[in-house]
Amino acid sequence: MTATAQDAPAPYRWRMLAVLCGAVVLSFSTWFSANAVAPELIRAWSLSEAQAAWLTNGVQIGFVIGALAASFFNLPDLVRMNRLMAGSGLLAALSNAAMLLEPGPAGSIFFRVLTGFALAGVYPPALKLVSTWFISGRGLALAGVIGAITAGSSLPHLFRGMSSLVDWRHVLLLSSMAALASSLVFLLWTREGPYPFGKAVFDPRQIGRVLKDRDLLLVNGGYLGHMWELYAMWAWLLAYLTAALDTDGTGLSAQASLLTFIAVAAGVFGCFAGGILSDRFGRTATTAGMMIVSGTCALLIGFVFDGPFWLLALVVITWGVSIIGDSAQFSAAVTELADRSYIGTALSLQMGMGFALTILMIWALPHLASLFGGWRWTFAVLAIGPAFGAASMLLLRTRPEARRLAGGKR
């Protein structure tokens, strides 16, 4: 380690983390921008709920393509990370703003795919860049980035929930302006730190080795259970709350938008709690515990559909905290359990499988809502994922290899 690295002032790395997280929040305001105004788009463009689902699924598809492509070509090592994120933030702003041209369902889905592709140039590089500033405290720093992604994903619901009079075009415009601002912040005020992070590339030839690693299979079982639930809940919570709280029959509810914002944004606290608990009690205990809580909320939410409001809000916010609190720990577990020769492939495969599963679940939920005659009991299906995921992590906990997790705390 160089003298420069040893002399890096601790306060400066925390300032860099704060700046980076602020920019990530702004850029990720484009992720659910269309979802936040889906009721208006359904009416304005005569969309079915299944078509509206693809406005969210397009982002997921674009993200999978972008993340795997960036990892395969190792873009974060070929392009300075702050420049890569700045360019990606700009592309996200432009593709999100293109929705204002009202390009129709097919054109809108294309621009949502492009938005997801762009955000793949922000998410993994942000995690890698923050790692160049932290050795001690890296787990908490990574949790901060995941928390920033969570907060950014909730922002459009805040824009929409500020007033029932806010036009859907203003929500898209505000999120595009936020992403444009993030591009400038990434370019001008972020840079790599003094602790270079080793290359983590995707090598398809290593997939077989990853899939044969039983420990990684269990970690990925936990991650897939987590992803089965996460983005489907984030994508359709507004639809559920609108159905529960829409008292005037308009299909619009500022109250539903605000509660959706609070629930998703509350996940920021879950991210930090997950990082702290994981370091103290272990990765398998924390992830299993979080999934048990979130799965229970998925089962309970149908029972509080009719209120009282405070109980509905309590379940929804608890779900918002627990559903994301374990997210960063699955990636951390891969870095601790995988052979260093295929860590990059293992991380990319985990992310690719997880986000591919979210595409299926986001598509399936409105169809299930139609089958069930409404949204009330639809979310109970999401409890399957965390039940499977918690079982996978608890099984991993019984294996001797689990002692390599979290400094021996499993």
Short mmCIF file of C-alpha atoms in Angstrom, two decimals:
data_model
loop_
_atom_site.label_atom_id
_atom_site.label_comp_id
_atom_site.label_asym_id
_atom_site.label_seq_id
_atom_site.Cartn_x
_atom_site.Cartn_y
_atom_site.Cartn_z
CA MET A 1 0.00 0.00 0.00
CA THR A 2 1.36 3.39 -0.94
CA ALA A 3 2.06 6.25 1.39
CA THR A 4 -0.67 8.20 -0.34
CA ALA A 5 -3.13 5.46 0.50
CA GLN A 6 -1.98 5.36 4.11
CA ASP A 7 -2.20 9.13 4.44
CA ALA A 8 -5.71 9.48 2.95
CA PRO A 9 -7.67 11.55 5.48
CA ALA A 10 -10.65 9.70 6.93
CA PRO A 11 -13.01 12.73 6.87
CA TYR A 12 -12.45 13.12 3.14
CA ARG A 13 -13.55 9.58 2.33
CA TRP A 14 -16.81 10.14 4.18
CA ARG A 15 -17.37 13.38 2.29
CA MET A 16 -16.73 11.51 -0.96
CA LEU A 17 -19.25 8.84 0.10
CA ALA A 18 -21.83 11.53 0.83
CA VAL A 19 -21.31 13.20 -2.56
CA LEU A 20 -21.42 9.87 -4.39
CA CYS A 21 -24.57 8.77 -2.60
CA GLY A 22 -26.25 12.09 -3.33
CA ALA A 23 -25.53 11.69 -7.04
CA VAL A 24 -26.78 8.08 -6.99
CA VAL A 25 -30.05 9.22 -5.40
CA LEU A 26 -30.55 11.76 -8.20
CA SER A 27 -29.73 9.35 -11.03
CA PHE A 28 -31.94 6.56 -9.71
CA SER A 29 -34.98 8.84 -9.60
CA THR A 30 -35.45 7.69 -13.23
CA TRP A 31 -35.84 3.98 -12.31
CA PHE A 32 -39.50 4.12 -11.23
CA SER A 33 -40.44 7.43 -12.85
CA ALA A 34 -42.92 5.80 -15.24
CA ASN A 35 -44.20 3.47 -12.54
CA ALA A 36 -45.00 6.43 -10.25
CA VAL A 37 -47.35 7.88 -12.86
CA ALA A 38 -48.64 4.55 -14.19
CA PRO A 39 -52.31 5.30 -13.28
CA GLU A 40 -52.16 8.48 -15.38
CA LEU A 41 -50.34 6.76 -18.26
CA ILE A 42 -52.88 3.92 -18.27
CA ARG A 43 -55.67 6.45 -18.70
CA ALA A 44 -53.87 8.85 -21.06
CA TRP A 45 -52.46 6.17 -23.38
CA SER A 46 -55.24 3.56 -22.93
CA LEU A 47 -52.81 0.98 -21.55
CA SER A 48 -53.69 -2.26 -19.86
CA GLU A 49 -52.01 -2.99 -16.54
CA ALA A 50 -50.02 -5.71 -18.31
CA GLN A 51 -48.72 -3.14 -20.81
CA ALA A 52 -47.95 -0.76 -17.95
CA ALA A 53 -45.91 -3.56 -16.32
CA TRP A 54 -43.53 -3.48 -19.27
CA LEU A 55 -42.76 0.17 -18.55
CA THR A 56 -41.12 -1.15 -15.38
CA ASN A 57 -39.90 -4.42 -16.86
CA GLY A 58 -38.18 -2.54 -19.65
CA VAL A 59 -35.88 -0.96 -17.07
CA GLN A 60 -35.12 -4.37 -15.55
CA ILE A 61 -34.31 -5.84 -18.98
CA GLY A 62 -32.09 -2.91 -19.91
CA PHE A 63 -30.29 -3.14 -16.59
CA VAL A 64 -29.51 -6.86 -17.02
CA ILE A 65 -28.18 -6.25 -20.54
CA GLY A 66 -26.13 -3.25 -19.45
CA ALA A 67 -24.70 -4.85 -16.31
CA LEU A 68 -23.60 -8.03 -18.08
CA ALA A 69 -22.19 -6.08 -21.05
CA ALA A 70 -20.25 -3.71 -18.78
CA SER A 71 -18.86 -6.63 -16.79
CA PHE A 72 -18.02 -8.69 -19.89
CA PHE A 73 -16.09 -5.81 -21.49
CA ASN A 74 -14.81 -4.66 -18.09
CA LEU A 75 -15.85 -1.05 -18.75
CA PRO A 76 -15.12 0.22 -15.21
CA ASP A 77 -11.44 -0.65 -15.84
CA LEU A 78 -11.36 0.76 -19.38
CA VAL A 79 -13.17 4.04 -18.62
CA ARG A 80 -12.60 6.14 -15.51
CA MET A 81 -15.50 5.33 -13.25
CA ASN A 82 -16.64 8.90 -12.64
CA ARG A 83 -16.77 9.49 -16.39
CA LEU A 84 -18.63 6.23 -16.98
CA MET A 85 -21.20 7.20 -14.34
CA ALA A 86 -21.48 10.75 -15.69
CA GLY A 87 -22.17 9.50 -19.21
CA SER A 88 -24.63 6.94 -17.90
CA GLY A 89 -26.45 9.55 -15.82
CA LEU A 90 -26.76 11.76 -18.90
CA LEU A 91 -28.13 8.88 -20.99
CA ALA A 92 -30.64 8.06 -18.23
CA ALA A 93 -31.79 11.69 -18.15
CA LEU A 94 -32.27 11.84 -21.94
CA SER A 95 -34.02 8.48 -22.28
CA ASN A 96 -36.31 9.30 -19.36
CA ALA A 97 -37.14 12.73 -20.83
CA ALA A 98 -37.96 11.10 -24.18
CA MET A 99 -41.13 9.76 -22.52
CA LEU A 100 -42.42 13.35 -22.59
CA LEU A 101 -42.67 13.03 -26.38
CA GLU A 102 -45.43 10.45 -25.79
CA PRO A 103 -43.89 7.89 -28.20
CA GLY A 104 -46.63 5.32 -27.59
CA PRO A 105 -46.37 1.93 -25.83
CA ALA A 106 -43.62 0.43 -28.03
CA GLY A 107 -41.50 3.58 -28.06
CA SER A 108 -41.96 4.07 -24.33
CA ILE A 109 -40.82 0.53 -23.57
CA PHE A 110 -37.74 1.09 -25.75
CA PHE A 111 -36.83 4.24 -23.81
CA ARG A 112 -37.38 2.42 -20.50
CA VAL A 113 -35.00 -0.33 -21.67
CA LEU A 114 -32.49 2.39 -22.54
CA THR A 115 -32.93 3.95 -19.09
CA GLY A 116 -32.20 0.62 -17.41
CA PHE A 117 -29.17 0.10 -19.66
CA ALA A 118 -27.89 3.52 -18.61
CA LEU A 119 -28.39 2.89 -14.90
CA ALA A 120 -26.28 -0.26 -15.19
CA GLY A 121 -23.43 2.20 -15.79
CA VAL A 122 -24.12 3.79 -12.39
CA TYR A 123 -24.98 1.00 -9.94
CA PRO A 124 -22.00 -1.46 -10.18
CA PRO A 125 -19.40 1.30 -10.80
CA ALA A 126 -20.67 3.22 -7.76
CA LEU A 127 -20.15 0.13 -5.59
CA LYS A 128 -16.68 -0.33 -7.04
CA LEU A 129 -15.72 3.35 -6.75
CA VAL A 130 -16.73 3.58 -3.09
CA SER A 131 -14.62 0.47 -2.43
CA THR A 132 -11.54 2.41 -3.57
CA TRP A 133 -12.06 4.78 -0.63
CA PHE A 134 -12.75 2.23 2.11
CA ILE A 135 -10.98 -0.75 3.58
CA SER A 136 -12.25 -0.50 7.14
CA GLY A 137 -15.90 0.48 7.11
CA ARG A 138 -16.38 -0.81 3.56
CA GLY A 139 -19.52 -2.78 4.51
CA LEU A 140 -21.20 0.31 5.89
CA ALA A 141 -20.11 2.34 2.87
CA LEU A 142 -21.60 -0.22 0.46
CA ALA A 143 -24.81 -0.20 2.49
CA GLY A 144 -24.84 3.57 2.02
CA VAL A 145 -24.76 3.17 -1.77
CA ILE A 146 -27.59 0.60 -1.69
CA GLY A 147 -29.50 3.00 0.55
CA ALA A 148 -28.96 5.78 -1.98
CA ILE A 149 -30.33 3.56 -4.76
CA THR A 150 -33.35 2.84 -2.57
CA ALA A 151 -33.92 6.53 -1.81
CA GLY A 152 -33.57 7.47 -5.47
CA SER A 153 -36.06 4.80 -6.51
CA SER A 154 -38.61 6.34 -4.14
CA LEU A 155 -38.21 9.94 -5.35
CA PRO A 156 -40.77 9.87 -8.21
CA HIS A 157 -43.43 8.81 -5.72
CA LEU A 158 -42.56 11.87 -3.64
CA PHE A 159 -42.80 14.09 -6.74
CA ARG A 160 -46.18 12.56 -7.55
CA GLY A 161 -47.42 12.59 -3.96
CA MET A 162 -46.71 16.28 -3.28
CA SER A 163 -50.06 17.14 -4.79
CA SER A 164 -52.84 15.39 -6.65
CA LEU A 165 -52.61 18.29 -9.09
CA VAL A 166 -49.05 17.41 -10.19
CA ASP A 167 -49.14 16.48 -13.88
CA TRP A 168 -47.44 13.22 -14.84
CA ARG A 169 -45.20 15.14 -17.24
CA HIS A 170 -43.79 17.13 -14.34
CA VAL A 171 -42.81 13.93 -12.53
CA LEU A 172 -40.85 12.74 -15.57
CA LEU A 173 -39.33 16.19 -16.03
CA LEU A 174 -38.20 16.43 -12.41
CA SER A 175 -36.62 12.96 -12.46
CA SER A 176 -34.83 13.78 -15.75
CA MET A 177 -33.48 17.01 -14.29
CA ALA A 178 -32.31 15.10 -11.22
CA ALA A 179 -30.45 12.57 -13.38
CA LEU A 180 -28.89 15.39 -15.40
CA ALA A 181 -27.66 16.99 -12.17
CA SER A 182 -26.22 13.63 -11.07
CA SER A 183 -24.19 13.48 -14.28
CA LEU A 184 -22.52 16.77 -13.41
CA VAL A 185 -21.84 15.71 -9.83
CA PHE A 186 -20.28 12.42 -10.95
CA LEU A 187 -18.05 14.21 -13.45
CA LEU A 188 -16.95 17.19 -11.36
CA TRP A 189 -16.93 16.04 -7.74
CA THR A 190 -16.25 12.31 -7.59
CA ARG A 191 -13.03 10.43 -8.24
CA GLU A 192 -11.44 7.12 -7.41
CA GLY A 193 -9.79 6.68 -4.05
CA PRO A 194 -6.35 5.49 -2.96
CA TYR A 195 -7.22 1.79 -2.58
CA PRO A 196 -7.42 0.29 -6.10
CA PHE A 197 -9.99 -2.44 -6.42
CA GLY A 198 -8.98 -5.57 -8.34
CA LYS A 199 -10.56 -6.46 -11.66
CA ALA A 200 -13.83 -8.37 -11.39
CA VAL A 201 -14.69 -9.51 -14.90
CA PHE A 202 -17.42 -11.75 -16.26
CA ASP A 203 -15.99 -14.89 -17.87
CA PRO A 204 -18.68 -17.23 -19.28
CA ARG A 205 -16.21 -20.11 -19.08
CA GLN A 206 -16.32 -19.84 -15.29
CA ILE A 207 -20.13 -20.18 -15.00
CA GLY A 208 -19.88 -23.94 -14.58
CA ARG A 209 -17.50 -23.56 -11.63
CA VAL A 210 -19.83 -21.06 -9.98
CA LEU A 211 -22.87 -23.30 -10.42
CA LYS A 212 -21.02 -26.29 -8.94
CA ASP A 213 -20.05 -24.35 -5.79
CA ARG A 214 -22.64 -25.45 -3.23
CA ASP A 215 -22.00 -22.53 -0.92
CA LEU A 216 -22.59 -20.05 -3.73
CA LEU A 217 -25.71 -21.95 -4.76
CA LEU A 218 -27.12 -21.41 -1.28
CA VAL A 219 -26.18 -17.72 -1.31
CA ASN A 220 -27.81 -17.34 -4.71
CA GLY A 221 -30.86 -19.21 -3.42
CA GLY A 222 -31.14 -16.55 -0.73
CA TYR A 223 -30.61 -13.76 -3.26
CA LEU A 224 -33.22 -15.12 -5.68
CA GLY A 225 -35.72 -15.39 -2.83
CA HIS A 226 -34.97 -11.76 -2.00
CA MET A 227 -35.33 -10.61 -5.63
CA TRP A 228 -38.55 -12.63 -6.12
CA GLU A 229 -40.13 -10.20 -3.69
CA LEU A 230 -38.25 -6.91 -3.88
CA TYR A 231 -38.89 -5.29 -7.25
CA ALA A 232 -42.40 -6.71 -7.62
CA MET A 233 -43.31 -5.05 -4.32
CA TRP A 234 -41.62 -1.79 -5.29
CA ALA A 235 -43.26 -1.82 -8.73
CA TRP A 236 -46.84 -2.58 -7.66
CA LEU A 237 -47.12 -1.16 -4.15
CA LEU A 238 -48.62 2.05 -5.57
CA ALA A 239 -51.27 0.02 -7.41
CA TYR A 240 -52.12 -1.85 -4.19
CA LEU A 241 -52.31 1.31 -2.08
CA THR A 242 -54.30 3.14 -4.74
CA ALA A 243 -56.86 0.34 -4.70
CA ALA A 244 -56.93 0.45 -0.90
CA LEU A 245 -57.06 4.24 -0.48
CA ASP A 246 -58.83 5.51 -3.61
CA THR A 247 -62.10 6.67 -2.04
CA ASP A 248 -63.39 8.82 -4.89
CA GLY A 249 -63.03 6.26 -7.67
CA THR A 250 -60.63 8.32 -9.78
CA GLY A 251 -57.81 5.78 -9.69
CA LEU A 252 -55.50 8.50 -8.32
CA SER A 253 -54.41 9.09 -4.74
CA ALA A 254 -51.77 11.49 -3.51
CA GLN A 255 -51.98 9.69 -0.16
CA ALA A 256 -51.10 6.40 -1.85
CA SER A 257 -48.13 8.02 -3.62
CA LEU A 258 -46.82 9.53 -0.39
CA LEU A 259 -47.15 6.26 1.53
CA THR A 260 -45.38 4.44 -1.32
CA PHE A 261 -42.56 6.98 -1.13
CA ILE A 262 -42.27 6.59 2.65
CA ALA A 263 -42.28 2.79 2.45
CA VAL A 264 -39.61 2.58 -0.25
CA ALA A 265 -37.50 5.38 1.25
CA ALA A 266 -37.67 3.70 4.67
CA GLY A 267 -35.54 0.98 3.11
CA VAL A 268 -32.57 3.33 3.51
CA PHE A 269 -32.72 2.63 7.25
CA GLY A 270 -33.02 -1.07 6.48
CA CYS A 271 -29.83 -0.97 4.41
CA PHE A 272 -27.79 0.54 7.24
CA ALA A 273 -29.42 -1.74 9.81
CA GLY A 274 -28.62 -4.76 7.64
CA GLY A 275 -24.98 -3.74 7.38
CA ILE A 276 -24.62 -3.20 11.13
CA LEU A 277 -26.51 -6.37 12.10
CA SER A 278 -24.62 -8.45 9.56
CA ASP A 279 -21.27 -7.38 10.96
CA ARG A 280 -22.42 -8.03 14.50
CA PHE A 281 -24.52 -11.20 14.22
CA GLY A 282 -23.51 -12.65 10.86
CA ARG A 283 -24.66 -12.62 7.23
CA THR A 284 -26.86 -15.72 7.30
CA ALA A 285 -28.64 -14.68 10.51
CA THR A 286 -29.30 -11.16 9.24
CA THR A 287 -30.47 -12.11 5.76
CA ALA A 288 -32.71 -14.90 7.03
CA GLY A 289 -34.16 -12.63 9.71
CA MET A 290 -34.89 -9.84 7.25
CA MET A 291 -36.59 -12.24 4.84
CA ILE A 292 -38.71 -13.77 7.60
CA VAL A 293 -39.97 -10.28 8.52
CA SER A 294 -40.56 -9.20 4.92
CA GLY A 295 -42.30 -12.47 4.01
CA THR A 296 -44.58 -12.08 7.03
CA CYS A 297 -45.49 -8.57 5.85
CA ALA A 298 -46.34 -9.96 2.40
CA LEU A 299 -48.77 -12.34 4.07
CA LEU A 300 -50.23 -9.74 6.44
CA ILE A 301 -50.79 -6.87 4.02
CA GLY A 302 -53.96 -8.36 2.57
CA PHE A 303 -55.55 -8.44 6.02
CA VAL A 304 -55.06 -4.67 6.51
CA PHE A 305 -56.33 -3.68 3.05
CA ASP A 306 -59.44 -2.11 4.61
CA GLY A 307 -57.51 -0.32 7.34
CA PRO A 308 -57.29 1.17 9.82
CA PHE A 309 -54.84 3.43 8.01
CA TRP A 310 -52.25 3.46 10.79
CA LEU A 311 -52.07 -0.35 10.75
CA LEU A 312 -51.81 -0.47 6.95
CA ALA A 313 -49.03 2.13 7.10
CA LEU A 314 -47.21 0.18 9.84
CA VAL A 315 -47.19 -3.05 7.82
CA VAL A 316 -46.18 -1.28 4.61
CA ILE A 317 -43.32 0.68 6.21
CA THR A 318 -42.05 -2.39 8.10
CA TRP A 319 -42.08 -4.23 4.79
CA GLY A 320 -40.19 -1.39 3.13
CA VAL A 321 -37.46 -1.51 5.78
CA SER A 322 -37.03 -5.29 5.84
CA ILE A 323 -37.35 -6.03 2.12
CA ILE A 324 -34.10 -4.24 1.17
CA GLY A 325 -32.13 -4.51 4.41
CA ASP A 326 -30.44 -7.76 3.37
CA SER A 327 -29.62 -6.79 -0.22
CA ALA A 328 -25.96 -5.81 0.09
CA GLN A 329 -25.15 -8.84 2.22
CA PHE A 330 -25.64 -11.35 -0.60
CA SER A 331 -22.95 -9.65 -2.67
CA ALA A 332 -20.71 -9.46 0.39
CA ALA A 333 -21.21 -13.18 0.97
CA VAL A 334 -20.13 -13.98 -2.60
CA THR A 335 -16.89 -12.02 -2.16
CA GLU A 336 -16.18 -13.97 1.05
CA LEU A 337 -17.05 -17.47 -0.22
CA ALA A 338 -16.11 -17.52 -3.91
CA ASP A 339 -12.69 -18.44 -5.24
CA ARG A 340 -10.94 -15.19 -6.13
CA SER A 341 -10.43 -16.43 -9.70
CA TYR A 342 -14.16 -16.20 -10.40
CA ILE A 343 -15.53 -13.59 -8.00
CA GLY A 344 -16.37 -11.28 -10.91
CA THR A 345 -18.27 -14.01 -12.74
CA ALA A 346 -20.06 -15.04 -9.55
CA LEU A 347 -21.20 -11.47 -8.82
CA SER A 348 -22.32 -10.85 -12.40
CA LEU A 349 -24.18 -14.16 -12.56
CA GLN A 350 -25.89 -13.43 -9.25
CA MET A 351 -27.04 -10.01 -10.43
CA GLY A 352 -28.10 -11.30 -13.86
CA MET A 353 -30.20 -14.15 -12.43
CA GLY A 354 -31.74 -11.92 -9.78
CA PHE A 355 -32.84 -9.14 -12.11
CA ALA A 356 -34.06 -11.66 -14.70
CA LEU A 357 -36.33 -13.10 -12.00
CA THR A 358 -37.71 -9.62 -11.25
CA ILE A 359 -38.86 -9.38 -14.88
CA LEU A 360 -41.01 -12.48 -14.42
CA MET A 361 -42.49 -11.31 -11.11
CA ILE A 362 -43.26 -7.77 -12.26
CA TRP A 363 -45.03 -9.25 -15.30
CA ALA A 364 -46.92 -11.86 -13.26
CA LEU A 365 -48.38 -9.73 -10.49
CA PRO A 366 -51.03 -7.77 -12.46
CA HIS A 367 -52.15 -11.04 -14.07
CA LEU A 368 -52.51 -12.58 -10.62
CA ALA A 369 -54.40 -9.49 -9.44
CA SER A 370 -56.89 -10.03 -12.28
CA LEU A 371 -57.15 -13.71 -11.40
CA PHE A 372 -57.74 -12.91 -7.71
CA GLY A 373 -60.28 -10.19 -8.52
CA GLY A 374 -58.15 -7.34 -7.21
CA TRP A 375 -54.89 -6.47 -5.48
CA ARG A 376 -55.90 -7.37 -1.93
CA TRP A 377 -54.44 -10.89 -1.73
CA THR A 378 -51.99 -10.72 -4.63
CA PHE A 379 -48.93 -9.83 -2.58
CA ALA A 380 -49.25 -13.05 -0.56
CA VAL A 381 -47.59 -14.82 -3.51
CA LEU A 382 -44.43 -12.81 -2.82
CA ALA A 383 -43.98 -14.58 0.53
CA ILE A 384 -42.81 -17.69 -1.38
CA GLY A 385 -39.52 -15.99 -2.26
CA PRO A 386 -38.34 -14.96 1.21
CA ALA A 387 -39.42 -18.33 2.64
CA PHE A 388 -37.17 -20.10 0.14
CA GLY A 389 -34.40 -17.54 0.58
CA ALA A 390 -34.42 -17.74 4.38
CA ALA A 391 -34.28 -21.54 4.22
CA SER A 392 -31.27 -21.34 1.87
CA MET A 393 -29.36 -19.00 4.16
CA LEU A 394 -30.14 -21.01 7.29
CA LEU A 395 -28.92 -24.14 5.53
CA LEU A 396 -25.74 -22.29 4.58
CA ARG A 397 -25.36 -21.36 8.24
CA THR A 398 -24.98 -25.05 9.16
CA ARG A 399 -22.04 -25.56 6.79
CA PRO A 400 -18.47 -25.17 8.08
CA GLU A 401 -17.63 -22.88 5.14
CA ALA A 402 -20.03 -20.31 6.58
CA ARG A 403 -17.35 -19.38 9.10
CA ARG A 404 -15.65 -17.44 6.31
CA LEU A 405 -18.58 -15.01 6.38
CA ALA A 406 -18.42 -11.75 8.35
CA GLY A 407 -15.18 -12.58 10.10
CA GLY A 408 -16.45 -15.92 11.41
CA LYS A 409 -19.87 -14.70 12.58
CA ARG A 410 -21.69 -16.47 9.74
#
